[in-house]
Amino acid sequence: MKQVDHMAALKLLLDIDTTVFKEELYYPWFIQKPAIIGLSVAWLLFASGSIMLLATLTKTSLLVLILIFSVLTFALVAGYAGLVKTQIGHAKSKVLNLMMRLEKQYFMKGIQPFVPADQQTAVKRIAKDKTFTPKEYTSITLSTQSRVLFNTESFIKEIERMLADPDIKITPNTSTDFDENTFRVPQSARKNYDKIKNSSTFNDVFTIPPEAKKAILVKVHDLVNQAALGKLPML
């Protein structure tokens, strides 16, 4: 098993855009909300117009025509529901594939020392067994990212306490497995990604200046080096 690079994983954690974990990013246009509304309205207009036209031209009972189109509507809805379910399954699979790309490089094991205590059991299981749901993986990544970026002082103090224990080791940068290009938005999802990013309801709370991220990494790296040199007071 290769050595886990905790500092490289921490850098990726600070840089990663968790928008790519959204299943909606991988939905085809025809199962997105605007398309569903548009198709529904179009079908209702078509069905209503057809019923009135057929009733006028064929003298068929209006009740019979309504019944026929109701059955057609039910069949179309059932077929469409099946298609939506399949496409959602494909989207979930794409999200899982992205997460497995990270796990092939031991991302969860890499960020384990920085994960909040209440999620340690879950992150250990993921690191060991590679079993997780997209929601669980996203939750751990987001909460850890938020903790590091917005509770920095408390986070640094906890790292200091952790490194004071001689049995705990955090590895410095030993590889280049993780970088800003490791986890990009797939080209097939780029349009949906831009829509989500540009939507009025989107709130990118993780827009942190690069300098602030660098300062966190430098501080943690210094603590790791001090611990490696035995310069931190032991517990």
XYZ file of N, CA and C in Angstrom:
705
model
N 0.850 -1.196 0.000
C 0.000 0.000 0.000
C 0.885 1.245 0.000
N 0.602 2.212 -0.842
C 1.456 3.379 -0.935
C 1.262 4.293 0.275
N 2.258 5.139 0.523
C 2.186 6.070 1.643
C 1.141 7.137 1.357
N 0.323 7.448 2.379
C -0.720 8.453 2.225
C -0.130 9.837 2.448
N -0.443 10.757 1.553
C 0.086 12.115 1.625
C -0.978 13.035 2.218
N -0.902 13.255 3.536
C -1.925 14.050 4.220
C -1.924 15.512 3.777
N -0.756 16.090 3.594
C -0.684 17.506 3.235
C -1.181 17.754 1.813
N -0.867 16.835 0.898
C -1.373 16.971 -0.462
C -2.893 16.838 -0.478
N -3.417 15.920 0.349
C -4.871 15.748 0.444
C -5.529 16.990 1.042
N -4.888 17.604 2.038
C -5.422 18.830 2.636
C -5.462 19.960 1.613
N -4.429 20.051 0.798
C -4.414 21.095 -0.243
C -5.567 20.896 -1.217
N -5.786 19.659 -1.630
C -6.890 19.399 -2.544
C -8.223 19.702 -1.870
N -8.346 19.365 -0.593
C -9.576 19.645 0.153
C -9.903 21.135 0.121
N -8.883 21.984 0.266
C -9.105 23.424 0.256
C -9.447 23.941 -1.134
N -8.957 23.251 -2.160
C -9.165 23.715 -3.531
C -10.389 23.108 -4.212
N -10.853 21.982 -3.700
C -11.879 21.224 -4.416
C -13.208 21.989 -4.502
N -13.840 21.922 -5.640
C -15.148 22.552 -5.849
C -16.212 21.468 -5.695
N -16.896 21.469 -4.564
C -17.851 20.389 -4.275
C -19.131 20.472 -5.104
N -19.245 21.502 -5.948
C -20.387 21.563 -6.866
C -20.415 20.330 -7.770
N -19.241 19.774 -8.046
C -19.176 18.615 -8.929
C -19.789 17.373 -8.293
N -20.122 17.443 -7.000
C -20.782 16.317 -6.337
C -22.302 16.340 -6.540
N -22.830 17.398 -7.138
C -24.280 17.509 -7.327
C -24.739 16.610 -8.470
N -25.697 15.741 -8.183
C -26.204 14.835 -9.223
C -26.837 15.609 -10.370
N -27.475 16.761 -10.057
C -28.162 17.550 -11.088
C -27.220 17.977 -12.204
N -25.940 18.035 -11.880
C -24.944 18.444 -12.863
C -24.927 17.491 -14.064
N -25.305 16.249 -13.835
C -25.193 15.208 -14.858
C -26.554 14.798 -15.432
N -27.597 15.592 -15.123
C -28.915 15.324 -15.701
C -28.962 15.823 -17.139
N -29.476 15.028 -18.072
C -29.688 15.536 -19.430
C -30.797 16.593 -19.415
N -30.855 17.416 -20.437
C -31.772 18.553 -20.445
C -33.231 18.142 -20.271
N -33.599 16.958 -20.804
C -35.014 16.588 -20.828
C -35.558 16.094 -19.489
N -34.709 15.997 -18.461
C -35.252 15.663 -17.143
C -35.019 16.805 -16.143
N -34.560 17.937 -16.638
C -34.410 19.096 -15.781
C -35.744 19.828 -15.654
N -35.907 20.573 -14.589
C -37.194 21.196 -14.262
C -37.788 22.035 -15.388
N -37.013 22.927 -16.038
C -37.598 23.717 -17.133
C -38.149 22.843 -18.257
N -37.427 21.759 -18.574
C -37.874 20.863 -19.646
C -39.138 20.119 -19.232
N -39.208 19.679 -17.988
C -40.398 18.971 -17.495
C -41.627 19.875 -17.584
N -41.462 21.131 -17.150
C -42.579 22.089 -17.214
C -42.974 22.348 -18.662
N -41.975 22.575 -19.515
C -42.251 22.852 -20.925
C -42.942 21.694 -21.630
N -42.450 20.474 -21.398
C -43.055 19.298 -22.029
C -44.475 19.056 -21.520
N -44.691 19.293 -20.234
C -46.029 19.102 -19.655
C -47.030 20.080 -20.253
N -46.627 21.337 -20.340
C -47.508 22.363 -20.918
C -47.789 22.059 -22.385
N -46.735 21.677 -23.128
C -46.901 21.363 -24.554
C -47.870 20.200 -24.751
N -47.736 19.154 -23.911
C -48.633 18.008 -24.034
C -50.080 18.384 -23.694
N -50.286 19.172 -22.665
C -51.633 19.596 -22.282
C -52.288 20.415 -23.395
N -51.518 21.293 -24.007
C -52.052 22.105 -25.112
C -52.378 21.223 -26.315
N -51.447 20.288 -26.607
C -51.673 19.379 -27.741
C -52.896 18.504 -27.504
N -52.986 17.924 -26.302
C -54.104 17.034 -25.983
C -55.434 17.787 -26.030
N -55.468 18.971 -25.450
C -56.712 19.764 -25.442
C -57.132 20.135 -26.852
N -56.163 20.598 -27.650
C -56.462 20.973 -29.031
C -56.925 19.774 -29.849
N -56.260 18.637 -29.637
C -56.615 17.426 -30.385
C -58.014 16.952 -30.026
N -58.344 17.000 -28.768
C -59.683 16.565 -28.320
C -60.759 17.431 -28.955
N -60.555 18.730 -28.930
C -61.557 19.638 -29.504
C -61.665 19.455 -31.018
N -60.523 19.289 -31.686
C -60.529 19.125 -33.147
C -61.190 17.815 -33.544
N -60.826 16.725 -32.869
C -61.409 15.424 -33.189
C -62.902 15.389 -32.883
N -63.285 16.046 -31.802
C -64.713 16.088 -31.449
C -65.513 16.811 -32.526
N -64.902 17.826 -33.116
C -65.578 18.616 -34.150
C -65.614 17.866 -35.483
N -64.485 17.257 -35.851
C -64.380 16.626 -37.170
C -65.009 15.239 -37.236
N -64.940 14.476 -36.151
C -65.397 13.081 -36.207
C -66.714 12.829 -35.482
N -67.191 13.838 -34.792
C -68.446 13.709 -34.029
C -68.337 12.657 -32.914
N -67.078 12.323 -32.557
C -66.872 11.358 -31.464
C -67.235 12.022 -30.139
N -67.771 11.212 -29.256
C -68.151 11.736 -27.940
C -66.938 12.370 -27.243
N -67.167 13.545 -26.660
C -66.107 14.252 -25.959
C -65.580 13.421 -24.790
N -66.488 12.715 -24.130
C -66.102 11.892 -22.987
C -65.154 10.767 -23.410
N -65.441 10.164 -24.572
C -64.596 9.079 -25.093
C -63.197 9.601 -25.430
N -63.161 10.769 -26.076
C -61.869 11.356 -26.439
C -61.042 11.709 -25.192
N -61.724 12.241 -24.189
C -61.029 12.580 -22.944
C -60.462 11.312 -22.298
N -61.246 10.229 -22.339
C -60.797 8.965 -21.771
C -59.583 8.427 -22.520
N -59.625 8.512 -23.864
C -58.514 8.026 -24.686
C -57.235 8.801 -24.384
N -57.342 10.123 -24.335
C -56.155 10.937 -24.080
C -55.675 10.813 -22.632
N -56.583 10.500 -21.735
C -56.176 10.262 -20.338
C -55.313 9.014 -20.247
N -55.722 7.968 -20.984
C -54.933 6.733 -21.010
C -53.567 6.993 -21.650
N -53.570 7.766 -22.754
C -52.303 8.104 -23.412
C -51.390 8.900 -22.477
N -52.005 9.837 -21.753
C -51.229 10.658 -20.810
C -50.620 9.786 -19.725
N -51.398 8.857 -19.196
C -50.906 7.955 -18.153
C -49.738 7.122 -18.677
N -49.873 6.616 -19.912
C -48.811 5.791 -20.499
C -47.526 6.606 -20.709
N -47.704 7.849 -21.188
C -46.539 8.715 -21.409
C -45.850 9.085 -20.096
N -46.665 9.374 -19.076
C -46.104 9.726 -17.766
C -45.333 8.540 -17.182
N -45.901 7.346 -17.316
C -45.238 6.151 -16.797
C -43.911 5.917 -17.516
N -43.928 6.057 -18.844
C -42.704 5.881 -19.618
C -41.663 6.942 -19.284
N -42.132 8.170 -19.134
C -41.218 9.268 -18.808
C -40.617 9.090 -17.410
N -41.441 8.638 -16.467
C -40.967 8.396 -15.096
C -39.859 7.342 -15.095
N -40.050 6.297 -15.921
C -39.021 5.262 -16.034
C -37.728 5.822 -16.611
N -37.869 6.704 -17.618
C -36.699 7.333 -18.239
C -35.964 8.221 -17.237
N -36.724 8.992 -16.450
C -36.135 9.870 -15.445
C -35.367 9.051 -14.408
N -35.979 7.957 -13.956
C -35.334 7.097 -12.970
C -34.014 6.547 -13.496
N -34.012 6.146 -14.759
C -32.786 5.618 -15.382
C -31.708 6.686 -15.462
N -32.100 7.893 -15.876
C -31.137 8.978 -16.029
C -30.571 9.428 -14.682
N -31.409 9.426 -13.648
C -30.939 9.773 -12.306
C -29.924 8.736 -11.828
N -30.194 7.462 -12.167
C -29.251 6.392 -11.839
C -27.912 6.603 -12.528
N -27.952 7.027 -13.807
C -26.718 7.305 -14.552
C -25.960 8.470 -13.904
N -26.700 9.516 -13.497
C -26.073 10.689 -12.881
C -25.401 10.305 -11.566
N -26.097 9.490 -10.771
C -25.535 9.044 -9.498
C -24.267 8.219 -9.737
N -24.290 7.411 -10.782
C -23.126 6.593 -11.121
C -21.932 7.472 -11.497
N -22.198 8.577 -12.213
C -21.112 9.478 -12.602
C -20.505 10.164 -11.382
N -21.374 10.536 -10.423
C -20.874 11.146 -9.188
C -20.007 10.144 -8.424
N -20.489 8.910 -8.327
C -19.727 7.874 -7.629
C -18.384 7.611 -8.312
N -18.380 7.637 -9.643
C -17.131 7.428 -10.378
C -16.112 8.517 -10.061
N -16.600 9.772 -9.941
C -15.703 10.866 -9.589
C -15.111 10.653 -8.194
N -15.968 10.220 -7.276
C -15.504 9.984 -5.911
C -14.515 8.818 -5.851
N -14.774 7.798 -6.649
C -13.851 6.662 -6.678
C -12.500 7.046 -7.273
N -12.490 8.028 -8.169
C -11.222 8.541 -8.684
C -10.391 9.109 -7.544
N -11.056 9.791 -6.619
C -10.356 10.328 -5.454
C -9.899 9.205 -4.528
N -10.776 8.209 -4.357
C -10.443 7.127 -3.426
C -9.319 6.239 -3.949
N -9.128 6.194 -5.249
C -7.989 5.455 -5.792
C -6.676 6.093 -5.355
N -6.763 7.382 -4.965
C -5.589 8.096 -4.476
C -5.679 8.323 -2.962
N -6.576 7.567 -2.318
C -6.693 7.582 -0.851
C -7.034 8.968 -0.292
N -7.992 9.640 -0.934
C -8.346 10.990 -0.492
C -8.903 10.996 0.936
N -9.864 10.112 1.230
C -10.455 10.097 2.570
C -9.416 9.736 3.639
N -8.554 8.804 3.316
C -7.483 8.450 4.260
C -6.531 9.627 4.430
N -6.359 10.387 3.355
C -5.480 11.546 3.406
C -6.020 12.666 4.286
N -7.344 12.889 4.244
C -7.908 13.990 5.043
C -8.377 13.521 6.425
N -8.237 12.234 6.720
C -8.751 11.674 7.975
C -8.317 12.444 9.229
N -7.041 12.876 9.329
C -6.652 13.603 10.547
C -7.384 14.937 10.729
N -7.952 15.458 9.633
C -8.581 16.779 9.688
C -10.103 16.716 9.796
N -10.660 15.513 9.709
C -12.118 15.331 9.720
C -12.660 15.510 11.140
N -13.844 16.159 11.294
C -14.448 16.322 12.621
C -14.641 14.986 13.328
N -14.597 15.016 14.651
C -14.651 13.791 15.457
C -15.911 12.982 15.205
N -17.052 13.658 14.989
C -18.306 12.929 14.828
C -18.398 12.192 13.497
N -17.440 12.426 12.595
C -17.456 11.742 11.294
C -16.257 10.806 11.122
N -15.487 10.629 12.176
C -14.295 9.786 12.091
C -14.637 8.328 11.775
N -15.705 7.821 12.386
C -16.086 6.420 12.134
C -16.402 6.204 10.660
N -17.159 7.141 10.087
C -17.547 7.022 8.678
C -16.333 7.135 7.757
N -15.438 8.086 8.046
C -14.290 8.280 7.162
C -13.324 7.097 7.240
N -13.209 6.481 8.405
C -12.355 5.294 8.533
C -12.925 4.131 7.718
N -14.250 3.988 7.764
C -14.889 2.912 6.988
C -14.692 3.140 5.489
N -14.883 4.384 5.054
C -14.713 4.692 3.633
C -13.267 4.435 3.201
N -12.325 4.890 4.023
C -10.912 4.707 3.695
C -10.535 3.235 3.609
N -11.151 2.426 4.460
C -10.807 1.005 4.504
C -11.568 0.182 3.469
N -12.898 0.360 3.426
C -13.742 -0.519 2.610
C -14.186 0.083 1.285
N -13.991 1.399 1.116
C -14.434 2.098 -0.103
C -15.940 1.933 -0.326
N -16.708 1.902 0.769
C -18.169 1.827 0.665
C -18.756 3.114 1.224
N -19.584 3.769 0.404
C -20.175 5.036 0.828
C -21.292 5.423 -0.138
N -22.115 6.373 0.277
C -23.112 6.969 -0.603
C -22.600 8.353 -1.004
N -23.036 8.866 -2.169
C -22.609 10.217 -2.557
C -22.936 11.267 -1.493
N -24.108 11.129 -0.861
C -24.504 12.095 0.166
C -23.533 12.071 1.347
N -23.128 10.885 1.755
C -22.214 10.722 2.879
C -20.836 11.305 2.536
N -20.352 10.996 1.355
C -19.043 11.474 0.918
C -19.034 12.995 0.832
N -20.108 13.558 0.274
C -20.220 15.012 0.152
C -20.264 15.671 1.519
N -21.026 15.080 2.435
C -21.171 15.633 3.778
C -19.827 15.717 4.491
N -19.042 14.643 4.411
C -17.730 14.627 5.066
C -16.800 15.665 4.445
N -16.791 15.722 3.122
C -15.917 16.669 2.432
C -16.294 18.109 2.768
N -17.590 18.414 2.703
C -18.050 19.785 2.971
C -17.803 20.214 4.413
N -18.137 19.342 5.356
C -17.995 19.708 6.769
C -16.517 19.895 7.134
N -15.651 19.047 6.567
C -14.219 19.178 6.844
C -13.666 20.438 6.194
N -14.081 20.694 4.973
C -13.652 21.896 4.263
C -14.093 23.151 5.025
N -15.338 23.152 5.470
C -15.876 24.286 6.218
C -15.128 24.481 7.532
N -14.840 23.380 8.200
C -14.129 23.433 9.481
C -12.752 24.067 9.315
N -12.032 23.661 8.285
C -10.681 24.169 8.066
C -10.705 25.651 7.674
N -11.656 26.020 6.797
C -11.688 27.373 6.259
C -12.310 28.403 7.199
N -13.308 27.984 7.972
C -14.051 28.962 8.771
C -13.861 28.802 10.275
N -13.211 27.728 10.695
C -12.888 27.530 12.107
C -11.385 27.320 12.225
N -10.652 28.125 11.476
C -9.225 27.881 11.296
C -8.459 27.863 12.621
N -8.729 28.829 13.483
C -7.985 28.919 14.749
C -8.181 27.669 15.600
N -9.443 27.244 15.709
C -9.738 26.037 16.475
C -9.107 24.813 15.812
N -9.156 24.773 14.477
C -8.580 23.659 13.717
C -7.072 23.552 13.955
N -6.372 24.690 13.896
C -4.918 24.697 14.090
C -4.559 24.228 15.501
N -5.319 24.684 16.500
C -5.048 24.261 17.880
C -5.240 22.756 18.042
N -6.261 22.214 17.359
C -6.486 20.768 17.441
C -5.353 19.993 16.769
N -4.842 20.534 15.654
C -3.707 19.896 14.977
C -2.479 19.913 15.885
N -2.284 21.015 16.605
C -1.162 21.107 17.543
C -1.268 20.040 18.626
N -2.481 19.884 19.179
C -2.691 18.861 20.214
C -2.481 17.467 19.645
N -2.945 17.261 18.440
C -2.824 15.955 17.793
C -1.356 15.599 17.568
N -0.594 16.556 17.069
C 0.807 16.297 16.756
C 1.669 16.164 18.008
N 1.141 16.644 19.145
C 1.874 16.488 20.403
C 1.861 15.046 20.890
N 0.976 14.247 20.306
C 0.921 12.823 20.625
C 1.931 12.094 19.732
N 2.956 11.468 20.304
C 4.001 10.816 19.492
C 3.481 9.661 18.633
N 2.294 9.154 18.950
C 1.750 8.033 18.177
C 1.011 8.484 16.917
N 0.795 9.785 16.774
C 0.058 10.312 15.621
C 1.036 10.961 14.649
N 0.941 10.556 13.411
C 1.819 11.096 12.390
C 0.995 11.661 11.237
N 1.371 12.841 10.773
C 0.786 13.427 9.564
C 1.918 13.568 8.566
N 1.750 12.952 7.412
C 2.844 12.951 6.438
C 2.897 14.278 5.689
N 4.102 14.794 5.457
C 4.255 15.989 4.627
C 4.105 15.618 3.160
N 4.239 16.615 2.287
C 4.126 16.335 0.851
C 5.213 15.366 0.404
N 4.768 14.212 -0.098
C 5.727 13.215 -0.584
C 5.417 12.808 -2.022
N 4.349 13.385 -2.584
C 3.951 13.004 -3.941
C 3.274 14.176 -4.624
N 2.936 13.978 -5.891
C 2.193 15.004 -6.630
C 0.894 14.413 -7.157
N 0.336 13.438 -6.423
C -0.891 12.785 -6.880
C -2.056 13.763 -6.962
N -2.134 14.674 -5.977
C -3.232 15.617 -5.928
C -2.768 16.980 -6.420
N -3.542 17.572 -7.293
C -3.315 18.963 -7.672
C -4.657 19.548 -8.099
N -4.637 20.814 -8.505
C -5.907 21.486 -8.817
C -6.608 20.889 -10.027
N -5.910 20.081 -10.802
C -6.510 19.474 -11.987
C -7.048 18.067 -11.737
N -6.854 17.558 -10.510
C -7.283 16.190 -10.224
C -8.788 16.035 -10.317
N -9.501 17.083 -9.932
C -10.954 16.964 -9.828
C -11.629 18.103 -10.571
N -11.669 17.998 -11.860
C -12.254 19.041 -12.697
C -13.715 18.732 -13.005
N -14.427 19.756 -13.439
C -15.798 19.558 -13.906
C -15.738 18.875 -15.276
N -16.366 17.704 -15.426
C -16.348 17.021 -16.727
C -16.957 17.902 -17.819
N -16.417 17.827 -19.002
C -16.904 18.655 -20.100
C -18.378 18.394 -20.383
N -18.812 17.146 -20.224
C -20.212 16.803 -20.492
C -21.176 17.492 -19.534
N -20.655 17.938 -18.378
C -21.512 18.589 -17.380
C -21.267 20.090 -17.307
N -20.430 20.624 -18.190
C -20.025 22.025 -18.102
C -21.205 23.005 -18.163
N -22.160 22.772 -19.064
C -23.295 23.697 -19.190
C -24.136 23.718 -17.922
N -24.422 22.547 -17.393
C -25.202 22.482 -16.158
C -24.448 23.118 -15.008
N -23.134 22.918 -14.987
C -22.287 23.505 -13.953
C -22.381 25.028 -13.994
N -22.283 25.592 -15.195
C -22.347 27.050 -15.341
C -23.713 27.585 -14.920
N -24.776 26.836 -15.225
C -26.124 27.259 -14.813
C -26.239 27.307 -13.295
N -25.722 26.253 -12.633
C -25.782 26.211 -11.166
C -24.966 27.353 -10.569
N -23.776 27.568 -11.110
C -22.903 28.614 -10.591
C -23.495 30.011 -10.793
N -24.230 30.191 -11.894
C -24.778 31.507 -12.218
C -26.199 31.723 -11.708
N -26.778 30.709 -11.072
C -28.162 30.842 -10.599
C -28.221 31.816 -9.436
N -29.353 32.484 -9.309
C -29.519 33.498 -8.264
C -29.550 32.877 -6.878
N -29.847 31.566 -6.803
C -29.949 30.905 -5.505
C -28.620 30.308 -5.059
N -27.614 30.343 -5.938
C -26.320 29.743 -5.599
C -25.537 30.665 -4.677
N -25.019 30.105 -3.606
C -24.243 30.883 -2.644
C -22.908 30.191 -2.422
N -21.888 30.710 -3.049
C -20.569 30.078 -2.972
C -19.843 30.572 -1.720
N -20.160 29.945 -0.591
C -19.570 30.375 0.681
C -18.104 29.972 0.787
N -17.647 29.141 -0.137
C -16.274 28.667 -0.055
C -15.331 29.448 -0.976
N -15.747 30.656 -1.378
C -14.864 31.496 -2.173
C -13.893 32.180 -1.223
N -12.784 31.538 -0.992
C -11.767 32.017 -0.060
C -10.541 32.446 -0.855
N -9.937 33.597 -0.525
C -8.742 34.043 -1.254
C -7.642 32.980 -1.209
N -6.932 32.797 -2.297
C -5.829 31.820 -2.337
C -4.798 32.067 -1.240
N -4.591 33.335 -0.896
C -3.610 33.657 0.138
C -3.991 33.053 1.483
N -5.317 33.078 1.783
C -5.794 32.524 3.057
C -5.596 31.005 3.091
N -5.881 30.347 1.964
C -5.670 28.898 1.889
C -4.187 28.564 2.046
N -3.345 29.365 1.392
C -1.907 29.120 1.470
C -1.409 29.281 2.901
N -1.951 30.283 3.605
C -1.533 30.522 4.989
C -1.885 29.334 5.886
N -3.042 28.738 5.657
C -3.450 27.561 6.437
C -2.500 26.403 6.168
N -2.226 26.164 4.886
C -1.332 25.069 4.516
C 0.073 25.264 5.097
N 0.574 26.502 5.036
C 1.909 26.792 5.567
C 1.952 26.537 7.067
N 0.896 26.968 7.776
C 0.855 26.782 9.227
C 0.838 25.302 9.598
N -0.020 24.523 8.924
C -0.090 23.091 9.216
C 1.219 22.408 8.851
N 1.787 22.803 7.718
C 3.043 22.211 7.273
C 4.161 22.491 8.274
N 4.184 23.709 8.804
C 5.198 24.053 9.814
C 5.036 23.195 11.068
N 3.788 22.978 11.478
C 3.525 22.148 12.656
C 3.978 20.706 12.419
N 3.711 20.208 11.215
C 4.116 18.837 10.867
C 5.637 18.710 10.911
N 6.316 19.701 10.347
C 7.783 19.669 10.344
C 8.352 19.757 11.761
N 7.749 20.611 12.602
C 8.203 20.723 13.995
C 8.020 19.410 14.734
N 6.862 18.755 14.478
C 6.602 17.470 15.126
C 7.607 16.427 14.671
N 7.939 16.441 13.369
C 8.897 15.479 12.832
C 10.291 15.677 13.422
N 10.605 16.942 13.767
C 11.912 17.267 14.338
C 11.899 17.178 15.872
N 10.722 16.835 16.423
C 10.611 16.700 17.873
C 10.592 18.030 18.603
N 10.181 19.082 17.932
C 10.200 20.416 18.540
C 8.870 20.779 19.212
N 7.846 19.921 19.049
C 6.581 20.191 19.724
C 6.595 19.477 21.081
N 6.044 20.119 22.117
C 5.976 19.446 23.421
C 5.096 18.208 23.346
N 5.577 17.087 23.853
C 4.823 15.837 23.804
C 3.771 15.789 24.917
N 2.692 15.057 24.642
C 1.632 14.895 25.656
C 2.111 14.011 26.794
